[in-house]
Coordinates of C-alpha atoms in Angstrom, one line a residue:
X1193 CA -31.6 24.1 -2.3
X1194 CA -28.5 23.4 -3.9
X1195 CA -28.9 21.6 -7.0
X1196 CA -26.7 18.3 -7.8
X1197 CA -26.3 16.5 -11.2
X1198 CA -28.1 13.3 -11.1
X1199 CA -25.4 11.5 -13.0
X1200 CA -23.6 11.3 -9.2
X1201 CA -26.3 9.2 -8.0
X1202 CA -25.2 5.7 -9.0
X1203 CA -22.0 6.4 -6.8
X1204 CA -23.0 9.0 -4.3
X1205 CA -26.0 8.6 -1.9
X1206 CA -27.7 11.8 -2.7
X1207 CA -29.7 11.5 1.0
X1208 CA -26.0 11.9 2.6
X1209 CA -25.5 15.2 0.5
X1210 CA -28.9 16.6 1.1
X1211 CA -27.8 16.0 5.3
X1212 CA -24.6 17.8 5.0
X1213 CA -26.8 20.8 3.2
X1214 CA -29.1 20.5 6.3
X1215 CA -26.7 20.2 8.5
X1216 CA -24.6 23.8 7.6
X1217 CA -28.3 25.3 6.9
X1218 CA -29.2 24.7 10.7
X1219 CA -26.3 25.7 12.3
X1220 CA -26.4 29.4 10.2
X1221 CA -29.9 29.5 11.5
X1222 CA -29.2 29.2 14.7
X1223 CA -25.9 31.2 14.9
X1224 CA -27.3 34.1 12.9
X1225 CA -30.7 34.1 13.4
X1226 CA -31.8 32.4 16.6
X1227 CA -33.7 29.4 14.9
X1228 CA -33.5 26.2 16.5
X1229 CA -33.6 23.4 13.5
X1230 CA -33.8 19.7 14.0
X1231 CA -31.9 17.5 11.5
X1232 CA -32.5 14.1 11.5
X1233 CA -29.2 11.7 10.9
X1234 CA -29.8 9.6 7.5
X1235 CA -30.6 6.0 8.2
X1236 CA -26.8 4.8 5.5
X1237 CA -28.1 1.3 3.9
X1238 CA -26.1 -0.7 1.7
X1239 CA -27.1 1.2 -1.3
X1240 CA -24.3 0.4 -3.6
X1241 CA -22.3 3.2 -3.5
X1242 CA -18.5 3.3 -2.3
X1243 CA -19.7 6.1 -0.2
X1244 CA -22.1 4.3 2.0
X1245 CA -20.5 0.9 1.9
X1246 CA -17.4 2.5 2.9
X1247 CA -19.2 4.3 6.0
X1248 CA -21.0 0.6 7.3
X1249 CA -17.8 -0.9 6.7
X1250 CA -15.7 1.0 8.8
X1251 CA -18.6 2.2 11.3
X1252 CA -18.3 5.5 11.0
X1253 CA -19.4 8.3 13.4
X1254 CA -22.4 10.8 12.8
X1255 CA -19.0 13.3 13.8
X1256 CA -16.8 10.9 11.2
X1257 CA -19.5 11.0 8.4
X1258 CA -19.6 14.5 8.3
X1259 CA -15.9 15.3 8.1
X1260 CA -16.3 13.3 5.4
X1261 CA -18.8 14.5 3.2
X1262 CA -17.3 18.1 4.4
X1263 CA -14.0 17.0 2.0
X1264 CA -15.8 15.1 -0.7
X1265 CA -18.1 17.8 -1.9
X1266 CA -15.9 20.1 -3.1
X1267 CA -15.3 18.0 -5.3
X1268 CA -18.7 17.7 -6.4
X1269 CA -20.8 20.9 -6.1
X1270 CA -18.2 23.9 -6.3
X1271 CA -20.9 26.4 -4.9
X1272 CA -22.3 24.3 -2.4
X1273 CA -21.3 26.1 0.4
X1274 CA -21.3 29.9 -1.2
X1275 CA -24.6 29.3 -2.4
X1276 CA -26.0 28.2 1.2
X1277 CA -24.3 31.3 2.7
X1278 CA -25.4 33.9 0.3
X1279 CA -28.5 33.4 1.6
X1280 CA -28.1 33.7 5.0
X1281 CA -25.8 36.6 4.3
X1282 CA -27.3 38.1 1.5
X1283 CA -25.1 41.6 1.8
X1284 CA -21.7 39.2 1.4
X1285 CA -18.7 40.5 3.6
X1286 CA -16.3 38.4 5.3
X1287 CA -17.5 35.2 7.9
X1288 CA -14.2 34.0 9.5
X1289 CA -16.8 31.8 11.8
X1290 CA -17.6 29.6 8.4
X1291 CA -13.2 29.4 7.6
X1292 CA -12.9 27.7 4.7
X1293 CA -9.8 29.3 2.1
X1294 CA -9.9 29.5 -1.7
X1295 CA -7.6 27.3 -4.2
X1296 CA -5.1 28.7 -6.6
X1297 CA -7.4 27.9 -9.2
X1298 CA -10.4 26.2 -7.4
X1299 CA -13.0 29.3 -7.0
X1300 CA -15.4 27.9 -4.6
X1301 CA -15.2 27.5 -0.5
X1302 CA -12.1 24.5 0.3
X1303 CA -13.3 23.6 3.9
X1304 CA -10.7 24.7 6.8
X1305 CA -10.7 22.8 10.6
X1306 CA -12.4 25.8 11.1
X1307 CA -15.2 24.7 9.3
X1308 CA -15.8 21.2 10.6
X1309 CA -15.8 23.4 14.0
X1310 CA -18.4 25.6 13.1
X1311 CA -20.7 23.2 11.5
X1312 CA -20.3 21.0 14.3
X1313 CA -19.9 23.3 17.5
X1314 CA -20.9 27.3 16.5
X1315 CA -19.9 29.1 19.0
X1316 CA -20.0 27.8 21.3
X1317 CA -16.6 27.8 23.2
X1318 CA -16.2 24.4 25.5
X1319 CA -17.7 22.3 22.5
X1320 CA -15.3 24.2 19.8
X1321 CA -12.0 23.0 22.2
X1322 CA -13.7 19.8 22.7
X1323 CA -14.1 19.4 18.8
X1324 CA -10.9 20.7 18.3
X1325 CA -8.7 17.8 19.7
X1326 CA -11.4 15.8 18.2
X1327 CA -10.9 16.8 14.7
X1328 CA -6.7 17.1 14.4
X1329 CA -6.0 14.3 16.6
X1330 CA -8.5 11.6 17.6
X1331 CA -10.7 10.8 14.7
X1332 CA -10.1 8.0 12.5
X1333 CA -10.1 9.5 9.2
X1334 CA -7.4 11.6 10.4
X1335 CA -5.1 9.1 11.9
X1336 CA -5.7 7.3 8.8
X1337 CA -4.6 9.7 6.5
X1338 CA -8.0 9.5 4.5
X1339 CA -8.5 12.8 5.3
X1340 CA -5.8 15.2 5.6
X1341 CA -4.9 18.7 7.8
X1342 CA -3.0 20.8 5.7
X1343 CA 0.4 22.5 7.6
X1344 CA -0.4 26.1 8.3
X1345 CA 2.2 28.8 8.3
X1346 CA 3.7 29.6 11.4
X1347 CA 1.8 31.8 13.4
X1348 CA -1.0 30.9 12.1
X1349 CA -3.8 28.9 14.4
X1350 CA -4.3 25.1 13.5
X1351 CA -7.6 25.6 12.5
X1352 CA -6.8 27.4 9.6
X1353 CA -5.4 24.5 8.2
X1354 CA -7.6 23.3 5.0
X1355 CA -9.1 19.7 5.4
X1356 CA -8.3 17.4 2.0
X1357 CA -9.5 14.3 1.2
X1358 CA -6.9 11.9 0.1
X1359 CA -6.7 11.1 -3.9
X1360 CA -6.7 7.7 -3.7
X1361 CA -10.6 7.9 -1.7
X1362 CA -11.5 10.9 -3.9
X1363 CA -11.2 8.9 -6.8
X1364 CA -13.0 5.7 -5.2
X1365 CA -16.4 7.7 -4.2
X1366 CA -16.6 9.6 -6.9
X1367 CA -15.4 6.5 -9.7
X1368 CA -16.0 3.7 -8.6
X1369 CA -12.4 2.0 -8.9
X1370 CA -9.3 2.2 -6.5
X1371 CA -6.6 4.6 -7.4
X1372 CA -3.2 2.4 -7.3
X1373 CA -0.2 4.9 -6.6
X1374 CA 2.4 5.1 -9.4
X1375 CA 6.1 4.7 -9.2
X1376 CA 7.6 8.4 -8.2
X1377 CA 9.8 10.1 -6.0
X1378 CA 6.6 10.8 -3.4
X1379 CA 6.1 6.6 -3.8
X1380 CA 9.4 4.8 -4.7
X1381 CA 7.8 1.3 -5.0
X1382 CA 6.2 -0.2 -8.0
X1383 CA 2.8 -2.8 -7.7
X1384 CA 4.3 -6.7 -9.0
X1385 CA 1.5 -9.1 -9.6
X1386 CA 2.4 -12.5 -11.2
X1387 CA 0.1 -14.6 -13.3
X1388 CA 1.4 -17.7 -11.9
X1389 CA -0.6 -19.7 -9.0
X1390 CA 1.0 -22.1 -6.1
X1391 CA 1.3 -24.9 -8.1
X1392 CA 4.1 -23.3 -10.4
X1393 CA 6.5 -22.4 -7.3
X1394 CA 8.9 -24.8 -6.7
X1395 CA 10.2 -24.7 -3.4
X1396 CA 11.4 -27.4 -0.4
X1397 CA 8.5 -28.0 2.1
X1398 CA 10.0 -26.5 5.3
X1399 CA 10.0 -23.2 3.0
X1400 CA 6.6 -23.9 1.9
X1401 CA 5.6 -24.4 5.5
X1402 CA 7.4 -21.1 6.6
X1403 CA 5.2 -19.1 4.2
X1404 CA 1.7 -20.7 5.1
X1405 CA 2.6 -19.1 8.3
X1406 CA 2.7 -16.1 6.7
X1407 CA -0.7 -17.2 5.1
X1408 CA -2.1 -17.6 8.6
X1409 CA -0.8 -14.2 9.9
X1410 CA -2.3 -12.2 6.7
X1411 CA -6.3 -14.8 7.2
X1412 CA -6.3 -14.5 10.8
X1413 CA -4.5 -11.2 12.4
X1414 CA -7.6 -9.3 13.0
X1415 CA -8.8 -12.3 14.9
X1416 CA -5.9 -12.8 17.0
X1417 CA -5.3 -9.2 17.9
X1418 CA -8.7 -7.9 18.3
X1419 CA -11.1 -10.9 19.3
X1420 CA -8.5 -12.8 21.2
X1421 CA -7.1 -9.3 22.7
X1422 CA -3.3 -9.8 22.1
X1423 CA -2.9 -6.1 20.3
X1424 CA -1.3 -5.0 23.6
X1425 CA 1.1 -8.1 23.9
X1426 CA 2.4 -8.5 20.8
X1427 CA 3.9 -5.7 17.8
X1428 CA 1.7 -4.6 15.1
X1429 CA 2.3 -6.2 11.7
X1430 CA 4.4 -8.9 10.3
X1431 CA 8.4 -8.8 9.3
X1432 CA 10.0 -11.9 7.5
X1433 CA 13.1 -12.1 5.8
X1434 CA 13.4 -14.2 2.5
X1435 CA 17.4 -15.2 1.9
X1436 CA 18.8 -17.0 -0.9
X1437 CA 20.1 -16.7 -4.2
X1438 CA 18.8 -15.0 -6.8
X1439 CA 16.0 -16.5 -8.7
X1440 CA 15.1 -19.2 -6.1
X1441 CA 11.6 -17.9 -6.0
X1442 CA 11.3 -15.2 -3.5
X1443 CA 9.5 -12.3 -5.2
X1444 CA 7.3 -14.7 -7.2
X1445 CA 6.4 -16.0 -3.4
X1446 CA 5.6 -12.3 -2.4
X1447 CA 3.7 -12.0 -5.3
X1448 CA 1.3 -15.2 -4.9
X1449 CA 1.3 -14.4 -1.0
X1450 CA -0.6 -10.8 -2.5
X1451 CA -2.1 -12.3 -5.6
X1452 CA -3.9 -15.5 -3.4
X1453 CA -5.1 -12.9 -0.2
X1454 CA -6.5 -9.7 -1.7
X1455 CA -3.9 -7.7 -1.2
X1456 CA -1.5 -5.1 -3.3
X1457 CA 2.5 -6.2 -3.1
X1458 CA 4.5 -3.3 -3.9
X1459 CA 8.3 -3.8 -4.8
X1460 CA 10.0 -0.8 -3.4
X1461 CA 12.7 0.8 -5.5
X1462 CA 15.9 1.5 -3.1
X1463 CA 17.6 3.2 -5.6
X1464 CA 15.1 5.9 -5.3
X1465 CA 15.0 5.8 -1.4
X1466 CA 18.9 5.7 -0.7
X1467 CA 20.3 9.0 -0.8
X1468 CA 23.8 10.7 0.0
X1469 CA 22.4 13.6 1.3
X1470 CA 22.2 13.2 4.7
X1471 CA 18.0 12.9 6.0
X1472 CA 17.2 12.1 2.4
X1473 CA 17.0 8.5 2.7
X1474 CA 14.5 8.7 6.2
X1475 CA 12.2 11.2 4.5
X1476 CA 12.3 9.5 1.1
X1477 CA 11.1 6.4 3.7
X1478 CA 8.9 8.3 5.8
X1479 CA 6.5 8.9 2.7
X1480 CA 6.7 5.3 1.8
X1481 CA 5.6 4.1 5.3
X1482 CA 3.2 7.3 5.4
X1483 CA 1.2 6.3 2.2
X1484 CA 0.8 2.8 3.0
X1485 CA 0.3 2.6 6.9
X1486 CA -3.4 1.6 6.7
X1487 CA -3.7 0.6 3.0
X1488 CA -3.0 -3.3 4.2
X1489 CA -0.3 -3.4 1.6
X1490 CA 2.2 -6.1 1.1
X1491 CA 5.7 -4.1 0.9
X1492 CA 8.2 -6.4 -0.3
X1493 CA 11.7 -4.6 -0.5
X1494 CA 14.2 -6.6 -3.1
X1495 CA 17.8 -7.1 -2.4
X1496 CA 17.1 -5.4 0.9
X1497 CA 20.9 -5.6 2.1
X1498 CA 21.6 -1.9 0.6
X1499 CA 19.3 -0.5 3.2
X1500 CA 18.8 -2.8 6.1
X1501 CA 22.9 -3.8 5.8
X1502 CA 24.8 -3.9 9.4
X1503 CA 25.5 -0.9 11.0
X1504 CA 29.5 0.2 11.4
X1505 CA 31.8 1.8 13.8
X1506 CA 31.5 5.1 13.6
X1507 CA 34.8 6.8 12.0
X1508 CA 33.1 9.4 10.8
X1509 CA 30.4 11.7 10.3
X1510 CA 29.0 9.5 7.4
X1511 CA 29.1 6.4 9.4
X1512 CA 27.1 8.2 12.1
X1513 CA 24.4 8.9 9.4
X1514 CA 24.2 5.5 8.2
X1515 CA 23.8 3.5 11.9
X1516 CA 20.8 7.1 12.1
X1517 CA 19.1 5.3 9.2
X1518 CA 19.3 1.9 10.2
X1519 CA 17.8 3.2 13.8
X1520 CA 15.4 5.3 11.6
X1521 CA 14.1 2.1 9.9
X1522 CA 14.0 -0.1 13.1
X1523 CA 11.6 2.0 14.8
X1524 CA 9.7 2.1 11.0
X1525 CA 9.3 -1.5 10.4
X1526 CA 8.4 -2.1 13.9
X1527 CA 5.2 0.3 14.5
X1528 CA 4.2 -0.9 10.7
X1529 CA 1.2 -2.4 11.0
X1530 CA 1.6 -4.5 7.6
X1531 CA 3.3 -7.6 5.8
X1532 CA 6.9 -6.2 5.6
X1533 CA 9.0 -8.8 3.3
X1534 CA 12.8 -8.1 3.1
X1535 CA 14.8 -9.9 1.0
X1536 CA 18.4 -10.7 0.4
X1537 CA 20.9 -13.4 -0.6
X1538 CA 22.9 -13.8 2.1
X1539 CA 21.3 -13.3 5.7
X1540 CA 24.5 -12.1 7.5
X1541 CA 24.1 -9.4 5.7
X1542 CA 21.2 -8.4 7.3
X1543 CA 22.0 -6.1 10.2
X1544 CA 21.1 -8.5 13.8
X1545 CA 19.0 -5.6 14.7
X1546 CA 16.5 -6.5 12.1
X1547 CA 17.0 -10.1 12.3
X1548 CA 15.9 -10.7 16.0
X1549 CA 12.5 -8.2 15.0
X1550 CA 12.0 -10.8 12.2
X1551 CA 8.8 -13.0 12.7
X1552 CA 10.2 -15.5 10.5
X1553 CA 13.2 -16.2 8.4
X1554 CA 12.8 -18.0 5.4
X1555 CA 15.6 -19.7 3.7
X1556 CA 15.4 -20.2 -0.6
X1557 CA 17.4 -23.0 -1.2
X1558 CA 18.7 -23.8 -4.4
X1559 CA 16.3 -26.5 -5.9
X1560 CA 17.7 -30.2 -5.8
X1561 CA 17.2 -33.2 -8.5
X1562 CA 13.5 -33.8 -7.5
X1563 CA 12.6 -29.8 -7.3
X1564 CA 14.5 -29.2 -10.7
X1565 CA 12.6 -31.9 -12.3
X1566 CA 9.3 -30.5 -11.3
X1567 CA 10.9 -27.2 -12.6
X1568 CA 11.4 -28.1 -16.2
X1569 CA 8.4 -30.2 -16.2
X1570 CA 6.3 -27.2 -15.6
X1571 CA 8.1 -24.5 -17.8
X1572 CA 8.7 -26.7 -21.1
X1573 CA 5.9 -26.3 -23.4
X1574 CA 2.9 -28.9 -22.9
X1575 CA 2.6 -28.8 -27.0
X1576 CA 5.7 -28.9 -28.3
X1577 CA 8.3 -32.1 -27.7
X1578 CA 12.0 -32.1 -26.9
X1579 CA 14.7 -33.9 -29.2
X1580 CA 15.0 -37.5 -28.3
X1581 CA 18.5 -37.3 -27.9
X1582 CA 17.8 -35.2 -24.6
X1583 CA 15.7 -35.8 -21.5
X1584 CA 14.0 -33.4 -18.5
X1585 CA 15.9 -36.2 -16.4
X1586 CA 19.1 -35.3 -18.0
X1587 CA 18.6 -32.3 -17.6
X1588 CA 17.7 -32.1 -13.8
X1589 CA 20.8 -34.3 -12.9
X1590 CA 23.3 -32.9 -14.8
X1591 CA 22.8 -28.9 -14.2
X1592 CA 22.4 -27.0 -10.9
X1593 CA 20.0 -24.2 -12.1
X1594 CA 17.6 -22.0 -10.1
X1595 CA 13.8 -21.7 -11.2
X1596 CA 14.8 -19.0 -12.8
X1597 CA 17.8 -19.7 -14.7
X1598 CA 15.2 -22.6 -16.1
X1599 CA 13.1 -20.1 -17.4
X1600 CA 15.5 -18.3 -19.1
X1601 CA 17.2 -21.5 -20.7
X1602 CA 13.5 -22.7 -21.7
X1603 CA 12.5 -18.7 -23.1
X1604 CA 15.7 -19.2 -25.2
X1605 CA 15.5 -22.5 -26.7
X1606 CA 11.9 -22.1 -27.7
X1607 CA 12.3 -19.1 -28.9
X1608 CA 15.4 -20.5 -31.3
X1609 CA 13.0 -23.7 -32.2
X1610 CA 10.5 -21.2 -33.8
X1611 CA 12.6 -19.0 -35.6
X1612 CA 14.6 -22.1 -37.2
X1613 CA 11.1 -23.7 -38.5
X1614 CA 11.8 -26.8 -35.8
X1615 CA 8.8 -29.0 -34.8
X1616 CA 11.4 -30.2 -31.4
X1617 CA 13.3 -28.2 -29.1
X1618 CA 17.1 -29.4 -30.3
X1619 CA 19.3 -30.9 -27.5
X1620 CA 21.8 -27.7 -28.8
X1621 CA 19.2 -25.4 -28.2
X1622 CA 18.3 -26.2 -24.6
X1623 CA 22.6 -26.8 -23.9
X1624 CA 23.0 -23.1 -25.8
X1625 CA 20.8 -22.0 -23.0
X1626 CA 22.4 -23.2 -20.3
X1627 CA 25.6 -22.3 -21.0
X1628 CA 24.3 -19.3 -21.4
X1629 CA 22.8 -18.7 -17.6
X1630 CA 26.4 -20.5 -16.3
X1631 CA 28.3 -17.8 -18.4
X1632 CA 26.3 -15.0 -17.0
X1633 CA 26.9 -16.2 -13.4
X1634 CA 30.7 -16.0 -13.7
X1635 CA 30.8 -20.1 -14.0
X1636 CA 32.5 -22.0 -16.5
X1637 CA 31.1 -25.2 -17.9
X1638 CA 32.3 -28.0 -20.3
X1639 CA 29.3 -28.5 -22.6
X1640 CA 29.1 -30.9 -25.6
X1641 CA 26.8 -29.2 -28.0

């Protein structure tokens, strides 16, 4: 019996272990010696674990389960499947039947296809083919990408290739915590979070209406395409585009669209996914959508226009490259089953290809006097008074900021009030400020500090 540290038990259910060891014990009895073994399937309860909970959860086959714990224990036990050999095969030798390969550093068995099919079918022929399609193609852990088949080398047959389980679910069953992916050239998009709520974004309420729908779609799309049977009417996922100018509110919306429904937003970063090389830019794509396909990620790409910009008569090679990616990312962003958010500040400059795949566009208007108002009410300091000589009023009317450019002026004359001992924010310290976000815009403005 193989022996497994007890420390594992809190987050692995050792009865799901002790079947797999069952499981490859009968099927080297009956191959090699003739013995016909029953194994009983565990009876998986809600035991805690991520292991188990993630099995009920997603209903996973006896078939599915096993795949499963075939790529996890590696990880676990490194001679759990040399020690149950040995002693069936006592003299050692080679047993291509079993497959499984070695690692560069990894000493123990690293399972192959060709082990799923062996524990599964033997050898026997019509259930090995029938397991065969079943394992690299229909299965759900492998359309998912939770587990993954390794690319063989040519020549070589597909069930050689090693099975691996994915790092984010490797380090969930065996920790506890989900792995979030890092910004890197395999994942060009960065996780935003906000610790804002609703109540501090400003925005008209057509534009608040617009995103509820988005609300709706994120609460209620399992409903509508599974229970009311619409997945073969209408296109997986969601695509909106957020226009208007900068700092009118639309990542902080993305971010309290993730932050208020559970779910990850990642900003993707196009200056690592645009290349000049040609194919660069797709494959440096294709990972992005590959990672995040069935992670129910919100991916929220920022001044979008440098990748999603309007396709051009072809003059030359280049051109011809360009209007490839644009097709590239239309057929991307339309078999995405996810919230795709695309932003920009002008929405002609989003090619019409996109625009008429677009669930919903959603236009960021500047704020007016009432929305301003509400804007410096909620960003000036609740404890701290401004000089008499100046009023939130005043303010509003007199200068056509964004939420953001508020901030700013706000950060800047608070910031001045402290260092220069003030128990006010001066009237030349809030004006400072906004000249300040006109200058940096390009704008000129006439201010009497």
């Amino acid at each position: 019996m193989v022996v497994i540290d007890k420390k594992i038990n809190s987050l692995i259910n050792l009865e799901l272990i002790k079947y797999l060891e069952n499981r490859v014990r009968a099927r080297l009895l009956y191959e090699l010696r003739e013995e016909v073994v029953e194994v009983i399937e565990p009876e998986i309860e809600k035991d805690g674990t991520f292991l188990s909970d993630f099995i009920i959860r997603n209903k996973l086959s006896n078939y599915e389960v096993i795949l499963l714990l075939l790529t996890l224990i590696p990880h676990l036990v490194p001679n759990f499947y040399t020690k149950i050999i040995e002693e069936y095969i006592p003299q050692g030798g080679e047993f291509p039947e079993f497959g499984g390969v070695k690692g560069k550093s990894y000493r123990g068995i690293l399972p192959t296809v060709e082990t799923a099919l062996y524990i599964l079918s033997g050898n026997y022929i019509v259930n090995r083919l029938l397991n065969r399609a079943y394992i690299l193609y229909e299965n759900r852990l492998i359309k998912n990408k939770i587990i993954v088949v390794e690319k063989v080398s040519e020549g070589e047959p597909l069930t050689s290739a090693k099975l691996i389980l994915s790092e984010e679910y490797t380090h969930l069953f065996l920790t506890g915590e989900e792995l979030k992916p890092q910004l890197s050239q395999d994942f060009p998009a960065s996780l935003i979070t906000t610790n804002l709520a609703w109540e501090d974004l400003v925005l008209q309420e057509k534009t608040l209406n617009d995103v509820k729908e988005i609300e709706n779609w994120l609460a209620y799309k399992e409903i509508l395409m599974n229970d009311w049977g619409m997945a073969s009417k209408i296109k997986p996922g969601y695509r909106v585009l957020f226009c208007g100018l900068p700092g009118t509110g639309k990542t902080l919306t993305a971010g309290l669209l993730g932050k208020h429904t559970g779910k990850d937003v990642y900003r993707v970063d196009l200056s690592m996914v645009v290349s000049k090389y040609i194919g660069e830019t797709e494959k440096n794509l294709s990972k992005l959508f590959d990672k995040s396909i069935n992670k129910d990620w919100i991916l929220f790409f920022d001044e979008a226009d440098a990748i999603f910009g309007k396709r051009t008569g072809v003059r030359d090679a280049h051109d011809k490259y360009a209007n490839q990616e644009v097709s590239y990312l239309l057929q991307r962003i339309e078999a995405h089953p996810g919230l795709i958010i695309l932003a920009s500040n002008f929405k002609n400059n989003i090619d019409t290809a996109f625009t008429r795949r677009f669930n919903n566009i959603i236009e960021f208007e500047t704020p007016n006097y009432d929305e301003r108002l509400l804007l410096w009410k909620n960003n000036l300091p609740k404890n701290v008074e401004l000089e008499e000589s100046i009023t939130i009023e005043e303010l509003a009317k007199k200068f056509n900021l964004t939420g953001a450019n508020i901030v700013n002026v706000v950060q800047y004359a608070c910031l001045k009030t402290i260092g220069s001992n003030e128990n006010k924010i001066l009237r030349q310290y809030i004006l400072e400020g906004v000249k300040r976000e006109y200058t940096k815009e390009g704008k000129t403005i006439n201010i009497k500090l």
